Amino acid sequence: MKVKQYSVKVFEINIESQSSFLTFMDKNIIMLKHYLIYIRGEITPVIEEYLKSNDITYTTRLSLSDAKHQDLVLKQSDLKIIDEIVRSGRDIKVASDLLILNRVNSGAKLQVEGNLIITGVVDGMIFCNGDFMLVKTSSKAMIVFNGVEIDGSLLQNKFNKIIFNGDEIIVTPIEKEPKWA
Amino acid sequence: MGIVYAIISGKGGVGKTTTTANLGIGIAQEGKKVVLVDFDLGQRNLDLILGLENRVIYDMVHVMDDEAGLKQALIKSKHADNLFLLAASQTKDKSVLVQEKVKKLIEILKEEFDYVILDAPAGIESGFEHTIMYADATIIVVNPEVSSIRDADKAIGIVDAKSEKAKENKKVQKFLVINRINPSMVSNGDMLASADILDILSIDLLGKIPEDKGIIEASNSGKPIILNENSQAGVAYKRISKRLCGENVPFEDVESFVSPSIITKIKSLFQ
């Protein structure tokens, strides 16, 4: 026997009227096509036909709050947000994703198991094991991504998107300064 | 009720005690009643720089232990009316400081004086923590070099985490003094520029003080540089003192290197 575990994104849609449902679906069909849809309310034959013809995966028997189906509740990965300057001497360990809305100064250390975005300049030390990282570093910073130290000269002075796709690390500089607000 | 300022730096030798002495005189000259407290127990310095070397009979430890009254221990400055020094103990070390006693001392001083300025010891150990514990605001003194900046950064982090105000969820004001700026080195790019330092530390700038060789002589003779009206550094301390008294003094650019004017150059050709 083979068992696999998936994390699935589910959209929950309440049918209020057939027409409004169909308008909504038509508008968003491109995106919704790729997700499992949990439909509540009456599925009229017209709706059923629509779903079938558009090849949409859906279910009506998914109770996210029902205790019996607790296992089905898919917990979104936590995101920790730090909205202060990370000063020298701080040693931050985070098991989830991390968003820092400020600088990381020289002498500070971050260890992040999830993905990482830092909107300020990084002078400190970063260990990130996620799939994705967006950082702007100075030449002093040390960045280790999935066990690989990334050459500081690659990253200097602009935002870089760093992606780990399973067997290689891809660093893409972002030419335009992102607007965070 | 007076305001308590702690003067801190993290790193030693950047000019905390010099800054304390000069600002003390500067604020007193503005007509405020000021007390300077030397928290560097075991390594007393502030008395020397103020020219009060052999005047210390009772120190802050005597006062905290009720071995002397506050009035007996306060030493009046020769340089300004309204300026007093409460000296550090030279025989005892930082381990004698007890939080309760420090708190009581500072409360008494706050009632007597408009400005209570605490000169912190270098480092971030217990003596430092006692200094910042009951401060309303801190003045961080840095030199434009990386080791000073990192130590200051760490010290600021401790102020934010441990001071009594921070524990009550109130903001502790933090002001930056950049000391010993060498204008020609900054313009050559050999010294950190103020803008970079402010970026890293993210606190408000209180003032910049240019490097001045006169400071060494001033310290040795016990006449702080602020008393010398011809000194750039002295004038800079004066401006900071006025700011601390609430006066809106515009910032001077002590950083940009003013090369000798063209007239000076032309005149030199005549000789």
Coordinates of C-alpha atoms in Angstrom, one line a residue:
Chain A
M1 CA 0.0 0.0 0.0
K2 CA 1.2 3.5 -0.8
V3 CA 0.2 6.5 1.3
K4 CA 0.8 10.0 0.4
Q5 CA 0.1 13.2 2.3
Y6 CA -0.9 16.4 0.5
S7 CA -1.6 19.9 1.6
V8 CA -4.5 21.1 -0.3
K9 CA -6.0 24.6 -0.7
V10 CA -9.7 24.7 -0.5
F11 CA -12.1 27.4 -1.5
E12 CA -15.4 27.5 0.4
I13 CA -18.3 28.9 -1.6
N14 CA -21.8 29.5 -0.3
I15 CA -24.5 29.3 -3.0
E16 CA -27.0 32.0 -2.4
S17 CA -28.6 31.9 -5.8
Q18 CA -27.9 30.0 -8.9
S19 CA -27.4 33.1 -11.0
S20 CA -25.0 34.9 -8.7
F21 CA -23.0 31.6 -8.3
L22 CA -22.7 31.2 -12.0
T23 CA -21.6 34.8 -12.5
F24 CA -19.0 34.5 -9.8
M25 CA -17.7 31.2 -11.2
D26 CA -17.5 32.6 -14.7
K27 CA -15.5 35.6 -13.5
N28 CA -13.0 33.5 -11.5
I29 CA -13.0 30.3 -13.4
I30 CA -9.3 30.6 -14.4
M31 CA -8.1 30.6 -10.8
L32 CA -10.8 28.3 -9.3
K33 CA -10.0 25.6 -11.9
H34 CA -6.9 24.7 -10.0
Y35 CA -8.4 24.3 -6.6
L36 CA -10.7 22.0 -4.7
I37 CA -13.9 23.8 -4.0
Y38 CA -16.1 23.1 -1.1
I39 CA -19.6 24.1 -2.0
R40 CA -22.4 24.7 0.5
G41 CA -26.0 25.3 -0.4
E42 CA -28.2 23.8 -3.0
I43 CA -26.5 22.5 -6.1
T44 CA -29.2 22.8 -8.8
P45 CA -29.0 20.6 -11.9
V46 CA -27.8 23.7 -13.9
I47 CA -24.9 24.2 -11.4
E48 CA -24.0 20.5 -11.5
E49 CA -23.9 20.6 -15.2
Y50 CA -21.8 23.7 -15.2
L51 CA -19.3 22.2 -12.8
K52 CA -19.0 19.0 -14.8
S53 CA -18.6 20.8 -18.1
N54 CA -15.8 23.0 -16.7
D55 CA -14.1 20.1 -15.1
I56 CA -14.1 21.5 -11.6
T57 CA -13.1 19.4 -8.6
Y58 CA -15.6 20.0 -5.8
T59 CA -17.0 18.5 -2.7
T60 CA -20.1 19.1 -0.7
R61 CA -19.2 16.9 2.2
L62 CA -16.4 18.8 3.9
S63 CA -17.1 20.2 7.3
L64 CA -14.2 22.2 8.5
S65 CA -15.6 22.9 11.9
D66 CA -17.1 19.4 12.4
A67 CA -15.2 17.5 15.1
K68 CA -15.6 14.3 13.2
H69 CA -13.7 15.7 10.3
Q70 CA -11.0 17.5 12.3
D71 CA -8.3 15.8 10.3
L72 CA -9.5 17.6 7.3
V73 CA -8.8 21.0 8.8
L74 CA -5.8 22.1 6.9
K75 CA -3.8 24.5 9.0
Q76 CA -2.2 27.2 7.0
S77 CA 1.5 27.6 7.8
D78 CA 2.1 30.2 10.5
L79 CA 3.6 33.4 9.6
K80 CA 5.6 35.3 12.2
I81 CA 5.9 39.0 11.7
I82 CA 8.6 41.1 13.4
D83 CA 7.9 44.8 13.1
E84 CA 11.0 46.1 14.9
I85 CA 14.7 46.5 14.2
V86 CA 16.6 43.3 14.9
R87 CA 19.6 44.6 16.8
S88 CA 22.9 43.1 17.6
G89 CA 22.8 40.2 20.0
R90 CA 19.3 39.0 19.0
D91 CA 19.1 35.3 18.2
I92 CA 15.8 34.5 16.6
K93 CA 14.7 31.0 15.9
V94 CA 11.4 30.5 13.9
A95 CA 9.9 27.3 12.8
S96 CA 7.4 28.9 10.5
D97 CA 7.6 31.6 7.8
L98 CA 9.0 34.9 8.8
L99 CA 8.4 38.4 7.7
I100 CA 10.6 41.2 9.1
L101 CA 9.6 44.8 8.4
N102 CA 12.9 46.4 9.4
R103 CA 16.6 46.0 9.4
V104 CA 18.7 43.1 10.6
N105 CA 21.8 44.5 12.1
S106 CA 25.3 43.2 12.3
G107 CA 25.7 40.8 15.3
A108 CA 22.1 39.5 15.0
K109 CA 21.3 35.9 14.0
L110 CA 18.1 34.5 12.4
Q111 CA 17.3 30.8 12.0
V112 CA 14.2 30.3 9.9
E113 CA 12.8 26.9 8.9
G114 CA 10.2 28.4 6.6
N115 CA 10.3 31.1 3.9
L116 CA 11.7 34.5 4.7
I117 CA 11.1 38.1 3.6
I118 CA 13.0 41.0 5.0
T119 CA 12.1 44.5 3.9
G120 CA 15.1 46.2 5.5
V121 CA 18.8 45.8 4.8
V122 CA 20.5 42.7 6.3
D123 CA 23.9 43.2 8.0
G124 CA 23.6 40.1 10.2
M125 CA 23.6 36.3 9.8
I126 CA 20.8 34.4 8.3
F127 CA 20.1 30.7 8.1
C128 CA 16.9 29.9 6.1
N129 CA 15.7 26.5 5.2
G130 CA 12.6 27.5 3.3
D131 CA 11.9 27.3 -0.4
F132 CA 11.9 31.1 -0.8
M133 CA 13.7 34.1 0.5
L134 CA 13.6 37.8 -0.5
V135 CA 16.4 39.8 1.1
K136 CA 18.6 42.8 0.5
T137 CA 22.0 42.4 2.1
S138 CA 25.1 44.4 2.7
S139 CA 28.5 42.9 1.9
K140 CA 28.9 42.1 5.7
A141 CA 25.9 39.8 5.8
M142 CA 26.2 36.0 5.9
I143 CA 23.4 34.2 4.2
V144 CA 23.0 30.4 4.4
F145 CA 20.1 29.0 2.4
N146 CA 19.3 25.3 2.7
G147 CA 22.8 24.7 4.0
V148 CA 24.5 26.5 1.2
E149 CA 26.3 29.8 1.9
I150 CA 25.4 32.3 -0.8
D151 CA 28.2 34.5 -2.1
G152 CA 27.6 38.0 -0.7
S153 CA 28.8 39.7 -3.8
L154 CA 25.8 38.1 -5.7
L155 CA 23.4 39.7 -3.3
Q156 CA 24.8 43.1 -2.6
N157 CA 22.7 46.2 -2.4
K158 CA 19.6 45.1 -4.1
F159 CA 16.7 42.9 -3.3
N160 CA 17.2 39.3 -4.4
K161 CA 14.7 36.5 -4.8
I162 CA 16.3 33.3 -3.8
I163 CA 14.5 30.0 -4.6
F164 CA 15.3 26.5 -3.7
N165 CA 13.6 24.1 -6.1
G166 CA 14.7 20.8 -4.6
D167 CA 18.1 20.5 -6.2
E168 CA 19.4 23.9 -7.1
I169 CA 19.4 27.4 -5.6
I170 CA 18.4 30.2 -8.0
V171 CA 19.2 33.8 -7.2
T172 CA 17.4 36.5 -9.1
P173 CA 18.2 40.1 -8.4
I174 CA 15.2 42.4 -8.5
E175 CA 16.1 45.4 -10.5
K176 CA 13.3 47.6 -9.3
E177 CA 13.1 48.4 -5.6
P178 CA 9.9 46.8 -4.3
K179 CA 7.2 49.1 -2.9
W180 CA 6.1 47.7 0.4
A181 CA 3.4 50.0 1.3
Chain B
M1 CA 10.1 66.5 39.0
G2 CA 13.4 66.1 37.1
I3 CA 14.2 64.1 34.0
V4 CA 16.6 61.2 34.3
Y5 CA 19.0 60.8 31.4
A6 CA 21.4 57.8 31.2
I7 CA 24.4 58.3 29.0
I8 CA 25.5 55.0 27.5
S9 CA 27.6 53.6 24.7
G10 CA 28.2 49.9 25.1
K11 CA 31.8 50.2 24.0
G12 CA 34.3 52.0 26.3
G13 CA 36.4 55.0 25.4
V14 CA 34.0 56.6 23.0
G15 CA 33.4 59.7 25.2
K16 CA 30.6 58.9 27.6
T17 CA 32.2 60.6 30.6
T18 CA 33.4 63.6 28.5
T19 CA 29.9 63.9 27.1
T20 CA 28.4 63.7 30.6
A21 CA 30.6 66.4 32.0
N22 CA 30.2 68.8 29.0
L23 CA 26.4 68.4 28.8
G24 CA 26.2 68.8 32.6
I25 CA 27.9 72.2 32.4
G26 CA 26.0 73.2 29.2
I27 CA 22.6 72.5 30.8
A28 CA 23.6 74.2 34.0
Q29 CA 24.6 77.2 32.0
E30 CA 21.1 77.3 30.7
G31 CA 20.0 77.9 34.2
K32 CA 18.8 74.4 35.1
K33 CA 19.7 72.5 38.2
V34 CA 21.7 69.5 37.3
V35 CA 23.3 66.6 39.1
L36 CA 25.8 64.2 37.4
V37 CA 26.0 60.8 38.9
D38 CA 29.0 58.6 38.1
F39 CA 27.7 55.0 37.9
D40 CA 31.1 53.6 37.0
L41 CA 31.8 52.1 40.4
G42 CA 35.4 51.2 41.0
Q43 CA 36.6 53.2 38.1
R44 CA 35.7 56.7 39.1
N45 CA 36.5 59.3 36.3
L46 CA 33.9 62.0 36.2
D47 CA 35.4 63.9 39.2
L48 CA 38.7 64.1 37.3
I49 CA 37.2 65.5 34.1
L50 CA 35.2 68.1 36.1
G51 CA 38.3 69.1 38.0
L52 CA 36.9 67.9 41.3
E53 CA 39.6 65.3 41.8
N54 CA 40.4 65.6 45.5
R55 CA 37.0 66.9 46.6
V56 CA 35.2 63.5 46.9
I57 CA 34.7 62.6 50.5
Y58 CA 31.4 60.8 50.3
D59 CA 30.2 59.0 47.3
M60 CA 26.9 57.5 46.0
V61 CA 27.4 54.2 47.9
H62 CA 27.7 56.1 51.2
V63 CA 24.4 57.8 50.3
M64 CA 22.6 54.6 49.3
D65 CA 23.8 52.9 52.5
D66 CA 22.7 55.9 54.6
E67 CA 26.3 56.5 55.8
A68 CA 26.1 60.0 54.5
G69 CA 23.3 62.4 53.7
L70 CA 22.8 63.5 50.1
K71 CA 23.7 67.1 50.9
Q72 CA 27.1 65.9 52.3
A73 CA 27.9 63.9 49.2
L74 CA 27.0 66.3 46.5
I75 CA 30.0 68.2 45.3
K76 CA 29.4 71.6 43.7
S77 CA 31.1 72.2 40.4
K78 CA 33.6 75.0 40.0
H79 CA 32.5 75.6 36.4
A80 CA 28.8 76.3 36.7
D81 CA 26.3 77.2 39.4
N82 CA 23.5 74.7 39.8
L83 CA 25.8 71.8 38.8
F84 CA 26.6 69.1 41.2
L85 CA 28.4 65.8 41.1
L86 CA 27.6 62.6 43.0
A87 CA 30.7 60.6 42.7
A88 CA 31.2 56.9 42.2
S89 CA 32.8 54.8 44.9
Q90 CA 36.4 54.1 44.1
T91 CA 36.8 51.3 46.7
K92 CA 33.7 49.3 46.0
D93 CA 32.7 47.7 42.7
K94 CA 29.5 47.4 40.7
S95 CA 28.3 44.4 42.8
V96 CA 27.3 46.6 45.7
L97 CA 24.5 48.2 43.6
V98 CA 21.1 47.0 44.6
Q99 CA 18.0 47.8 42.5
E100 CA 15.9 49.1 45.4
K101 CA 18.6 51.4 46.6
V102 CA 19.3 52.7 43.1
K103 CA 15.6 53.4 42.6
K104 CA 15.3 55.3 45.9
L105 CA 18.4 57.4 45.2
I106 CA 17.2 58.4 41.8
E107 CA 13.8 59.3 43.1
I108 CA 15.3 61.6 45.7
L109 CA 17.6 63.2 43.0
K110 CA 14.6 63.7 40.7
E111 CA 12.9 65.8 43.4
E112 CA 15.9 68.0 44.0
F113 CA 17.1 68.5 40.4
D114 CA 15.7 69.4 37.0
Y115 CA 18.2 67.1 35.2
V116 CA 19.6 63.9 36.6
I117 CA 22.4 62.7 34.3
L118 CA 23.8 59.2 34.9
D119 CA 27.1 58.3 33.5
A120 CA 27.0 54.6 32.7
P121 CA 29.9 52.2 32.9
A122 CA 31.2 50.7 29.6
G123 CA 29.9 47.3 28.8
I124 CA 26.4 45.9 29.3
E125 CA 26.8 44.2 32.6
S126 CA 24.9 44.8 35.9
G127 CA 26.3 48.2 36.4
F128 CA 25.0 49.2 33.0
E129 CA 21.6 47.7 33.7
H130 CA 21.3 49.6 37.0
T131 CA 22.0 52.9 35.1
I132 CA 19.3 52.4 32.5
M133 CA 16.7 50.8 34.8
Y134 CA 15.1 54.1 35.9
A135 CA 16.0 56.4 33.1
D136 CA 13.4 58.4 31.3
A137 CA 15.6 58.8 28.3
T138 CA 19.0 57.5 27.2
I139 CA 21.7 59.3 25.3
I140 CA 23.8 56.9 23.2
V141 CA 27.3 58.0 22.5
V142 CA 29.0 56.4 19.5
N143 CA 32.2 57.0 17.4
P144 CA 31.9 56.6 13.6
E145 CA 33.4 53.1 13.6
V146 CA 31.8 49.7 13.3
S147 CA 32.7 48.2 16.7
S148 CA 31.2 51.2 18.5
I149 CA 28.1 51.0 16.4
R150 CA 27.6 47.3 17.0
D151 CA 28.1 47.7 20.8
A152 CA 25.7 50.6 20.9
D153 CA 23.1 48.6 18.9
K154 CA 23.3 45.8 21.5
A155 CA 23.1 48.4 24.4
I156 CA 19.9 49.9 22.8
G157 CA 18.4 46.5 22.6
I158 CA 19.0 46.0 26.3
V159 CA 17.4 49.4 27.1
D160 CA 14.4 48.4 25.1
A161 CA 14.1 45.0 26.8
K162 CA 15.1 45.7 30.4
S163 CA 14.5 49.3 31.5
E164 CA 11.6 49.9 33.9
K165 CA 9.8 52.1 31.4
A166 CA 10.0 49.5 28.7
K167 CA 8.5 46.9 31.1
E168 CA 5.6 49.2 31.6
N169 CA 5.2 49.3 27.8
K170 CA 6.3 52.9 27.6
K171 CA 8.8 54.1 25.1
V172 CA 12.2 55.0 26.4
Q173 CA 13.5 57.9 24.4
K174 CA 16.8 57.3 22.8
F175 CA 19.0 60.0 21.4
L176 CA 22.2 59.6 19.5
V177 CA 25.4 61.6 19.9
I178 CA 28.0 60.9 17.3
N179 CA 31.4 61.8 18.8
R180 CA 34.8 62.3 17.3
I181 CA 33.8 62.8 13.7
N182 CA 36.8 63.5 11.6
P183 CA 35.4 65.6 8.7
S184 CA 38.2 64.9 6.2
M185 CA 38.0 61.2 6.8
V186 CA 34.2 61.2 6.3
S187 CA 34.5 63.1 3.0
N188 CA 37.2 60.6 1.9
G189 CA 34.9 57.8 2.7
D190 CA 37.2 56.3 5.3
M191 CA 34.8 57.0 8.1
L192 CA 31.2 56.0 8.5
A193 CA 28.9 58.8 7.6
S194 CA 26.2 59.9 10.1
A195 CA 23.5 59.0 7.7
D196 CA 24.7 55.3 7.7
I197 CA 24.9 55.3 11.5
L198 CA 21.4 56.6 11.8
D199 CA 20.2 54.0 9.3
I200 CA 21.7 51.2 11.3
L201 CA 20.7 52.4 14.8
S202 CA 17.3 53.9 13.8
I203 CA 17.2 56.4 16.7
D204 CA 17.0 60.2 16.7
L205 CA 20.0 62.3 16.2
L206 CA 20.8 64.7 19.1
G207 CA 24.0 66.0 17.8
K208 CA 27.4 65.5 16.2
I209 CA 30.7 66.4 17.7
P210 CA 33.9 66.8 15.6
E211 CA 37.2 65.3 16.7
D212 CA 39.1 67.9 18.7
K213 CA 42.5 67.3 20.2
G214 CA 41.7 70.0 22.7
I215 CA 39.5 67.5 24.5
I216 CA 42.4 65.5 25.9
E217 CA 44.0 68.6 27.3
A218 CA 40.6 69.7 28.6
S219 CA 40.1 66.4 30.5
N220 CA 43.6 66.4 31.9
S221 CA 43.2 69.9 33.3
G222 CA 39.7 69.3 34.5
K223 CA 38.2 72.1 32.4
P224 CA 35.7 70.5 30.0
I225 CA 35.9 71.7 26.4
I226 CA 32.5 73.4 26.5
L227 CA 34.2 76.2 28.5
N228 CA 36.4 76.9 25.5
E229 CA 34.4 79.0 23.1
N230 CA 36.9 78.6 20.3
S231 CA 36.6 74.8 20.2
Q232 CA 34.4 73.3 17.5
A233 CA 33.6 70.4 19.9
G234 CA 32.8 72.8 22.7
V235 CA 30.3 74.7 20.5
A236 CA 28.8 71.4 19.5
Y237 CA 28.2 70.4 23.1
K238 CA 26.7 73.8 23.7
R239 CA 24.2 73.2 20.9
I240 CA 23.3 69.8 22.3
S241 CA 22.8 71.2 25.8
K242 CA 20.4 73.8 24.4
R243 CA 18.5 71.1 22.5
L244 CA 18.2 69.1 25.8
C245 CA 16.6 72.2 27.3
G246 CA 14.0 72.3 24.6
E247 CA 15.5 74.9 22.4
N248 CA 15.3 74.3 18.7
V249 CA 18.9 74.6 17.6
P250 CA 19.5 73.9 13.9
F251 CA 21.9 71.1 13.1
E252 CA 25.3 72.2 11.9
D253 CA 27.1 70.1 9.3
V254 CA 30.3 69.3 11.2
E255 CA 30.9 66.4 8.8
S256 CA 31.6 68.1 5.6
F257 CA 35.2 68.9 5.2
V258 CA 35.7 72.6 4.6
S259 CA 38.8 73.0 2.5
P260 CA 40.7 76.2 3.0
S261 CA 38.9 79.0 1.1
I262 CA 40.1 80.1 -2.2
I263 CA 41.1 83.5 -0.7
T264 CA 43.3 81.8 1.9
K265 CA 44.9 79.9 -0.9
I266 CA 45.5 83.0 -3.0
K267 CA 46.8 84.9 0.0
S268 CA 49.3 82.2 0.6
L269 CA 50.8 82.9 -2.8
F270 CA 51.8 86.4 -1.7
Q271 CA 54.1 85.2 1.0

